[in-house]
mmCIF file of C-alpha atoms and ligand atoms in Angstrom:
data_model
loop_
_atom_site.group_PDB
_atom_site.id
_atom_site.type_symbol
_atom_site.label_atom_id
_atom_site.label_comp_id
_atom_site.label_asym_id
_atom_site.label_seq_id
_atom_site.Cartn_x
_atom_site.Cartn_y
_atom_site.Cartn_z
ATOM 1 C CA UNK A 117 93.939 290.460 -126.781
ATOM 2 C CA UNK A 118 92.725 287.359 -128.694
ATOM 3 C CA UNK A 119 95.383 285.518 -130.756
ATOM 4 C CA UNK A 120 93.105 285.710 -133.819
ATOM 5 C CA UNK A 121 92.928 289.502 -133.533
ATOM 6 C CA UNK A 122 96.721 289.745 -133.186
ATOM 7 C CA UNK A 123 97.137 287.478 -136.236
ATOM 8 C CA UNK A 124 94.838 289.690 -138.308
ATOM 9 C CA UNK A 125 96.713 292.802 -137.163
ATOM 10 C CA UNK A 126 100.059 291.266 -138.164
ATOM 11 C CA UNK A 127 98.672 290.424 -141.573
ATOM 12 C CA UNK A 128 97.223 293.922 -142.038
ATOM 13 C CA UNK A 129 100.558 295.570 -141.148
ATOM 14 C CA UNK A 130 102.562 293.309 -143.494
ATOM 15 C CA UNK A 131 100.197 293.836 -146.411
ATOM 16 C CA UNK A 132 99.977 297.602 -145.926
ATOM 17 C CA UNK A 133 103.768 297.936 -145.955
ATOM 18 C CA UNK A 134 104.137 295.955 -149.188
ATOM 19 C CA UNK A 135 101.232 297.705 -150.921
ATOM 20 C CA UNK A 136 102.644 301.134 -150.044
ATOM 21 C CA UNK A 137 106.374 300.601 -150.399
ATOM 22 C CA UNK A 138 107.111 297.881 -152.978
ATOM 23 C CA UNK A 139 107.300 298.484 -156.725
ATOM 24 C CA UNK A 140 108.340 296.296 -159.674
ATOM 25 C CA UNK A 141 112.076 296.095 -160.255
ATOM 26 C CA UNK A 142 112.951 296.572 -156.574
ATOM 27 C CA UNK A 143 115.621 294.824 -154.570
ATOM 28 C CA UNK A 144 113.928 293.787 -151.337
ATOM 29 C CA UNK A 145 115.149 292.782 -147.895
ATOM 30 C CA UNK A 146 112.622 290.379 -146.396
ATOM 31 C CA UNK A 147 112.514 290.089 -142.608
ATOM 32 C CA UNK A 148 111.798 287.218 -140.259
ATOM 33 C CA UNK A 149 108.966 286.288 -137.892
ATOM 34 C CA UNK A 150 105.216 285.928 -137.738
ATOM 35 C CA UNK A 151 104.553 289.520 -138.903
ATOM 36 C CA UNK A 152 107.239 289.819 -141.596
ATOM 37 C CA UNK A 153 106.043 286.531 -143.114
ATOM 38 C CA UNK A 154 102.813 288.302 -144.118
ATOM 39 C CA UNK A 155 104.851 290.835 -146.093
ATOM 40 C CA UNK A 156 106.707 287.959 -147.792
ATOM 41 C CA UNK A 157 103.401 286.279 -148.648
ATOM 42 C CA UNK A 158 102.002 289.536 -150.040
ATOM 43 C CA UNK A 159 105.061 289.917 -152.305
ATOM 44 C CA UNK A 160 104.543 286.308 -153.476
ATOM 45 C CA UNK A 161 100.849 286.967 -154.108
ATOM 46 C CA UNK A 162 101.495 290.138 -156.137
ATOM 47 C CA UNK A 163 104.217 288.378 -158.168
ATOM 48 C CA UNK A 164 101.875 285.454 -158.912
ATOM 49 C CA UNK A 165 99.142 287.901 -160.002
ATOM 50 C CA UNK A 166 101.594 289.748 -162.260
ATOM 51 C CA UNK A 167 100.986 293.009 -160.362
ATOM 52 C CA UNK A 168 104.674 292.949 -159.367
ATOM 53 C CA UNK A 169 107.575 291.788 -161.515
ATOM 54 C CA UNK A 170 111.362 291.735 -161.561
ATOM 55 C CA UNK A 171 111.841 291.476 -157.777
ATOM 56 C CA UNK A 172 115.184 290.349 -156.303
ATOM 57 C CA UNK A 173 114.855 289.406 -152.636
ATOM 58 C CA UNK A 174 117.301 289.004 -149.783
ATOM 59 C CA UNK A 175 115.794 286.687 -147.126
ATOM 60 C CA UNK A 176 117.074 287.344 -143.584
ATOM 61 C CA UNK A 177 116.737 283.774 -142.252
ATOM 62 C CA UNK A 178 116.131 280.150 -143.199
ATOM 63 C CA UNK A 179 112.431 280.738 -142.376
ATOM 64 C CA UNK A 180 112.172 283.509 -144.959
ATOM 65 C CA UNK A 181 114.343 281.746 -147.516
ATOM 66 C CA UNK A 182 112.078 278.677 -147.368
ATOM 67 C CA UNK A 183 108.994 280.895 -147.770
ATOM 68 C CA UNK A 184 110.617 282.574 -150.807
ATOM 69 C CA UNK A 185 111.294 279.138 -152.284
ATOM 70 C CA UNK A 186 107.656 278.099 -151.765
ATOM 71 C CA UNK A 187 106.318 281.312 -153.282
ATOM 72 C CA UNK A 188 108.848 281.391 -156.130
ATOM 73 C CA UNK A 189 110.236 284.757 -155.079
ATOM 74 C CA UNK A 190 113.727 285.030 -156.654
ATOM 75 C CA UNK A 191 116.294 285.406 -153.849
ATOM 76 C CA UNK A 192 120.035 286.081 -153.655
ATOM 77 C CA UNK A 193 122.753 286.718 -151.091
ATOM 78 C CA UNK A 194 123.936 290.255 -150.368
ATOM 79 C CA UNK A 195 127.275 289.288 -151.927
ATOM 80 C CA UNK A 196 125.634 288.413 -155.239
ATOM 81 C CA UNK A 197 125.983 290.602 -158.316
ATOM 82 C CA UNK A 198 122.201 291.109 -158.205
ATOM 83 C CA UNK A 199 122.219 292.699 -154.721
ATOM 84 C CA UNK A 200 125.738 293.922 -154.045
ATOM 85 C CA UNK A 201 124.772 297.522 -154.928
ATOM 86 C CA UNK A 202 122.274 297.464 -152.038
ATOM 87 C CA UNK A 203 118.579 297.060 -151.354
ATOM 88 C CA UNK A 204 115.759 299.494 -152.116
ATOM 89 C CA UNK A 205 113.482 298.515 -149.217
ATOM 90 C CA UNK A 206 113.686 296.121 -146.281
ATOM 91 C CA UNK A 207 110.426 295.121 -144.581
ATOM 92 C CA UNK A 208 110.692 293.402 -141.199
ATOM 93 C CA UNK A 209 108.975 292.938 -137.837
ATOM 94 C CA UNK A 210 110.067 293.959 -134.321
ATOM 95 C CA UNK A 211 109.649 292.903 -130.700
ATOM 96 C CA UNK A 212 109.464 296.429 -129.246
ATOM 97 C CA UNK A 213 109.135 299.890 -130.826
ATOM 98 C CA UNK A 214 109.540 303.112 -128.839
ATOM 99 C CA UNK A 215 108.156 306.600 -129.664
ATOM 100 C CA UNK A 216 111.363 307.458 -131.596
ATOM 101 C CA UNK A 217 110.918 304.291 -133.707
ATOM 102 C CA UNK A 218 113.927 302.694 -132.028
ATOM 103 C CA UNK A 219 113.589 298.899 -131.848
ATOM 104 C CA UNK A 220 114.398 295.664 -130.129
ATOM 105 C CA UNK A 221 114.587 292.789 -132.587
ATOM 106 C CA UNK A 222 115.874 289.224 -132.464
ATOM 107 C CA UNK A 223 112.927 287.351 -130.945
ATOM 108 C CA UNK A 224 113.430 284.956 -133.860
ATOM 109 C CA UNK A 225 117.214 285.035 -133.458
ATOM 110 C CA UNK A 226 117.790 286.652 -136.858
ATOM 111 C CA UNK A 227 118.821 290.171 -135.754
ATOM 112 C CA UNK A 228 122.387 289.898 -137.125
ATOM 113 C CA UNK A 229 121.277 289.491 -140.743
ATOM 114 C CA UNK A 230 118.232 291.706 -140.181
ATOM 115 C CA UNK A 231 120.565 294.541 -139.139
ATOM 116 C CA UNK A 232 122.717 293.909 -142.196
ATOM 117 C CA UNK A 233 119.623 294.137 -144.436
ATOM 118 C CA UNK A 234 118.388 297.291 -142.678
ATOM 119 C CA UNK A 235 121.737 299.054 -143.187
ATOM 120 C CA UNK A 236 121.994 297.886 -146.810
ATOM 121 C CA UNK A 237 118.584 299.438 -147.611
ATOM 122 C CA UNK A 238 117.586 302.885 -148.790
ATOM 123 C CA UNK A 239 114.270 302.470 -146.926
ATOM 124 C CA UNK A 240 113.868 300.497 -143.691
ATOM 125 C CA UNK A 241 110.279 299.573 -142.886
ATOM 126 C CA UNK A 242 108.941 297.860 -139.768
ATOM 127 C CA UNK A 243 105.550 296.194 -139.436
ATOM 128 C CA UNK A 244 104.010 295.597 -135.996
ATOM 129 C CA UNK A 245 100.719 295.234 -134.208
ATOM 130 C CA UNK A 246 100.091 297.825 -131.511
ATOM 131 C CA UNK A 247 101.057 295.432 -128.669
ATOM 132 C CA UNK A 248 104.730 296.006 -129.661
ATOM 133 C CA UNK A 249 104.669 299.723 -128.765
ATOM 134 C CA UNK A 250 106.494 300.741 -125.590
ATOM 135 C CA UNK A 251 107.691 303.929 -123.891
ATOM 136 C CA UNK A 252 110.554 302.079 -122.234
ATOM 137 C CA UNK A 253 112.661 300.149 -124.777
ATOM 138 C CA UNK A 254 114.258 297.139 -123.062
ATOM 139 C CA UNK A 255 111.880 297.400 -120.106
ATOM 140 C CA UNK A 256 109.776 294.429 -121.245
ATOM 141 C CA UNK A 257 111.337 292.282 -123.945
ATOM 142 C CA UNK A 258 114.842 290.898 -123.223
ATOM 143 C CA UNK A 259 117.658 292.163 -125.450
ATOM 144 C CA UNK A 260 119.136 289.346 -127.570
ATOM 145 C CA UNK A 261 122.928 289.241 -127.798
ATOM 146 C CA UNK A 262 124.468 286.863 -130.356
ATOM 147 C CA UNK A 263 127.839 285.462 -129.213
ATOM 148 C CA UNK A 264 130.337 283.024 -130.633
ATOM 149 C CA UNK A 265 130.116 279.713 -128.736
ATOM 150 C CA UNK A 266 133.624 279.886 -127.277
ATOM 151 C CA UNK A 267 132.884 283.308 -125.722
ATOM 152 C CA UNK A 268 129.703 282.240 -123.865
ATOM 153 C CA UNK A 269 131.125 282.313 -120.324
ATOM 154 C CA UNK A 270 133.347 285.389 -120.800
ATOM 155 C CA UNK A 271 130.535 287.423 -122.370
ATOM 156 C CA UNK A 272 128.072 286.296 -119.674
ATOM 157 C CA UNK A 273 130.499 287.547 -116.985
ATOM 158 C CA UNK A 274 131.036 290.851 -118.812
ATOM 159 C CA UNK A 275 127.275 291.376 -119.157
ATOM 160 C CA UNK A 276 126.651 290.565 -115.491
ATOM 161 C CA UNK A 277 129.356 293.075 -114.576
ATOM 162 C CA UNK A 278 127.341 295.852 -116.247
ATOM 163 C CA UNK A 279 124.201 294.813 -114.350
ATOM 164 C CA UNK A 280 122.470 292.425 -116.769
ATOM 165 C CA UNK A 281 120.606 289.250 -115.862
ATOM 166 C CA UNK A 282 121.630 286.762 -118.538
ATOM 167 C CA UNK A 283 119.762 283.707 -119.876
ATOM 168 C CA UNK A 284 121.164 281.395 -122.544
ATOM 169 C CA UNK A 285 118.341 280.949 -125.087
ATOM 170 C CA UNK A 286 117.145 277.344 -125.147
ATOM 171 C CA UNK A 287 115.980 275.571 -128.278
ATOM 172 C CA UNK A 288 112.506 274.091 -128.675
ATOM 173 C CA UNK A 289 112.392 270.426 -129.765
ATOM 174 C CA UNK A 290 116.202 270.164 -129.578
ATOM 175 C CA UNK A 291 118.132 269.654 -126.367
ATOM 176 C CA UNK A 292 120.357 272.560 -125.343
ATOM 177 C CA UNK A 293 120.747 276.093 -126.673
ATOM 178 C CA UNK A 294 119.542 277.418 -129.994
ATOM 179 C CA UNK A 295 122.215 277.703 -132.671
ATOM 180 C CA UNK A 296 121.784 280.640 -135.021
ATOM 181 C CA UNK A 297 122.131 280.585 -138.808
ATOM 182 C CA UNK A 298 125.777 281.529 -138.199
ATOM 183 C CA UNK A 299 126.566 278.780 -135.678
ATOM 184 C CA UNK A 300 126.374 281.125 -132.689
ATOM 185 C CA UNK A 301 124.475 281.245 -129.374
ATOM 186 C CA UNK A 302 122.025 283.842 -128.091
ATOM 187 C CA UNK A 303 122.109 285.355 -124.610
ATOM 188 C CA UNK A 304 118.855 287.126 -123.661
ATOM 189 C CA UNK A 305 119.609 289.907 -121.224
ATOM 190 C CA UNK A 306 117.524 292.136 -118.923
ATOM 191 C CA UNK A 307 118.369 295.121 -116.763
ATOM 192 C CA UNK A 308 116.406 296.182 -113.689
ATOM 193 C CA UNK A 309 117.823 299.701 -113.927
ATOM 194 C CA UNK A 310 116.780 302.352 -116.467
ATOM 195 C CA UNK A 311 118.941 301.910 -119.575
ATOM 196 C CA UNK A 312 119.979 304.092 -122.497
ATOM 197 C CA UNK A 313 119.292 301.931 -125.590
ATOM 198 C CA UNK A 314 121.417 304.041 -127.946
ATOM 199 C CA UNK A 315 124.607 303.884 -125.867
ATOM 200 C CA UNK A 316 123.947 300.280 -124.827
ATOM 201 C CA UNK A 317 123.691 299.190 -128.481
ATOM 202 C CA UNK A 318 127.260 300.398 -129.044
ATOM 203 C CA UNK A 319 128.563 299.240 -125.643
ATOM 204 C CA UNK A 320 127.344 295.633 -125.994
ATOM 205 C CA UNK A 321 129.102 295.242 -129.321
ATOM 206 C CA UNK A 322 132.414 296.291 -127.738
ATOM 207 C CA UNK A 323 132.541 293.099 -125.638
ATOM 208 C CA UNK A 324 134.904 290.617 -127.339
ATOM 209 C CA UNK A 325 132.914 287.621 -128.574
ATOM 210 C CA UNK A 326 129.677 289.554 -129.135
ATOM 211 C CA UNK A 327 128.666 289.423 -132.783
ATOM 212 C CA UNK A 328 125.579 291.687 -132.665
ATOM 213 C CA UNK A 329 122.786 292.728 -130.319
ATOM 214 C CA UNK A 330 119.076 293.290 -130.888
ATOM 215 C CA UNK A 331 118.891 297.072 -130.352
ATOM 216 C CA UNK A 332 118.202 298.998 -133.565
ATOM 217 C CA UNK A 333 118.689 302.637 -132.560
ATOM 218 C CA UNK A 334 120.822 304.188 -135.301
ATOM 219 C CA UNK A 335 118.615 303.840 -138.368
ATOM 220 C CA UNK A 336 115.047 304.597 -137.277
ATOM 221 C CA UNK A 337 112.581 302.984 -139.679
ATOM 222 C CA UNK A 338 109.188 303.936 -141.003
ATOM 223 C CA UNK A 339 106.767 301.896 -138.850
ATOM 224 C CA UNK A 340 103.424 300.461 -139.970
ATOM 225 C CA UNK A 341 101.340 299.921 -136.824
ATOM 226 C CA UNK A 342 98.210 297.765 -137.069
ATOM 227 C CA UNK A 343 95.549 298.824 -134.549
ATOM 228 C CA UNK A 344 92.863 296.624 -133.014
ATOM 229 C CA UNK A 345 90.184 298.790 -134.696
ATOM 230 C CA UNK A 346 91.369 297.470 -138.101
ATOM 231 C CA UNK A 347 93.340 300.541 -139.206
ATOM 232 C CA UNK A 348 97.050 300.674 -140.033
ATOM 233 C CA UNK A 349 98.968 303.817 -139.077
ATOM 234 C CA UNK A 350 102.199 304.820 -140.854
ATOM 235 C CA UNK A 351 104.578 306.445 -138.328
ATOM 236 C CA UNK A 352 107.580 308.277 -139.758
ATOM 237 C CA UNK A 353 110.918 308.442 -137.934
ATOM 238 C CA UNK A 354 111.339 311.549 -135.742
HETATM 239 C C1 5RP B 591 113.378 288.012 -135.684
HETATM 240 C C2 5RP B 591 112.770 289.330 -135.372
HETATM 241 C C3 5RP B 591 111.308 289.444 -135.551
HETATM 242 O O1 5RP B 591 111.038 290.404 -136.530
HETATM 243 C C4 5RP B 591 110.700 289.847 -134.218
HETATM 244 O O2 5RP B 591 111.049 288.871 -133.248
HETATM 245 C C5 5RP B 591 109.176 289.968 -134.306
HETATM 246 O O3 5RP B 591 108.625 288.718 -134.554
HETATM 247 P P1 5RP B 591 107.065 288.499 -134.625
HETATM 248 O O4 5RP B 591 106.545 289.316 -135.755
HETATM 249 O O5 5RP B 591 106.919 287.008 -134.820
HETATM 250 O O6 5RP B 591 106.472 288.933 -133.294
HETATM 251 O O7 5RP B 591 113.416 290.286 -135.006
HETATM 252 O O8 5RP B 591 114.732 287.990 -135.357
#
């Protein structure tokens, strides 16, 4: 599919989610990536128009925080008085979505805080174009595993022991690995056997040194799916 078409689909999904889910006075989790950024921009646009007011946002990455700054969307940490009671809605993107609305996230390396936002929210909403749909979660996109730097070798060995092929994620325009917002590394892992995403999500986090992995199987979101024919479908969790 043409990049322009994909870009338009991402924008349509992000806008549809905001227009349907966001109301004045809400506390909002704002996700990361090239789809979620359209939701952030739509919130900024509606605030500037005066259609929305009194929004408190929680950005899930430096990318989103910088966009909030640019758009003058008021943002806070989850520890702040403004947001410590929790979020109303979190809108984010995903790398893969299966028929049960289970996800792989973390293509942008922000899955740790994205999971925190998802669990802090009454409503969890995902926006994707249809190319992200899969019947076999983890069969295409690698599963990101965030690890503390001193556990890199031990965790790699533990992952290989359970059958994973492991690649340390490299930075672009910086020599060496990427460093997350929390000073950690990311191992991208693949399995060439059929996996059970729900049990693997729990199992990966049992390995000492793993901070969080990119499976999102325990809080299935509402998913807005942009189709190449220009429509956006809202798919409820099963
Ligand atoms: C970042 C994420 C993103 O939401 C995910 O990678 C999708 O990104 P994009 O919309 O750019 O394809 O999980 O950690």
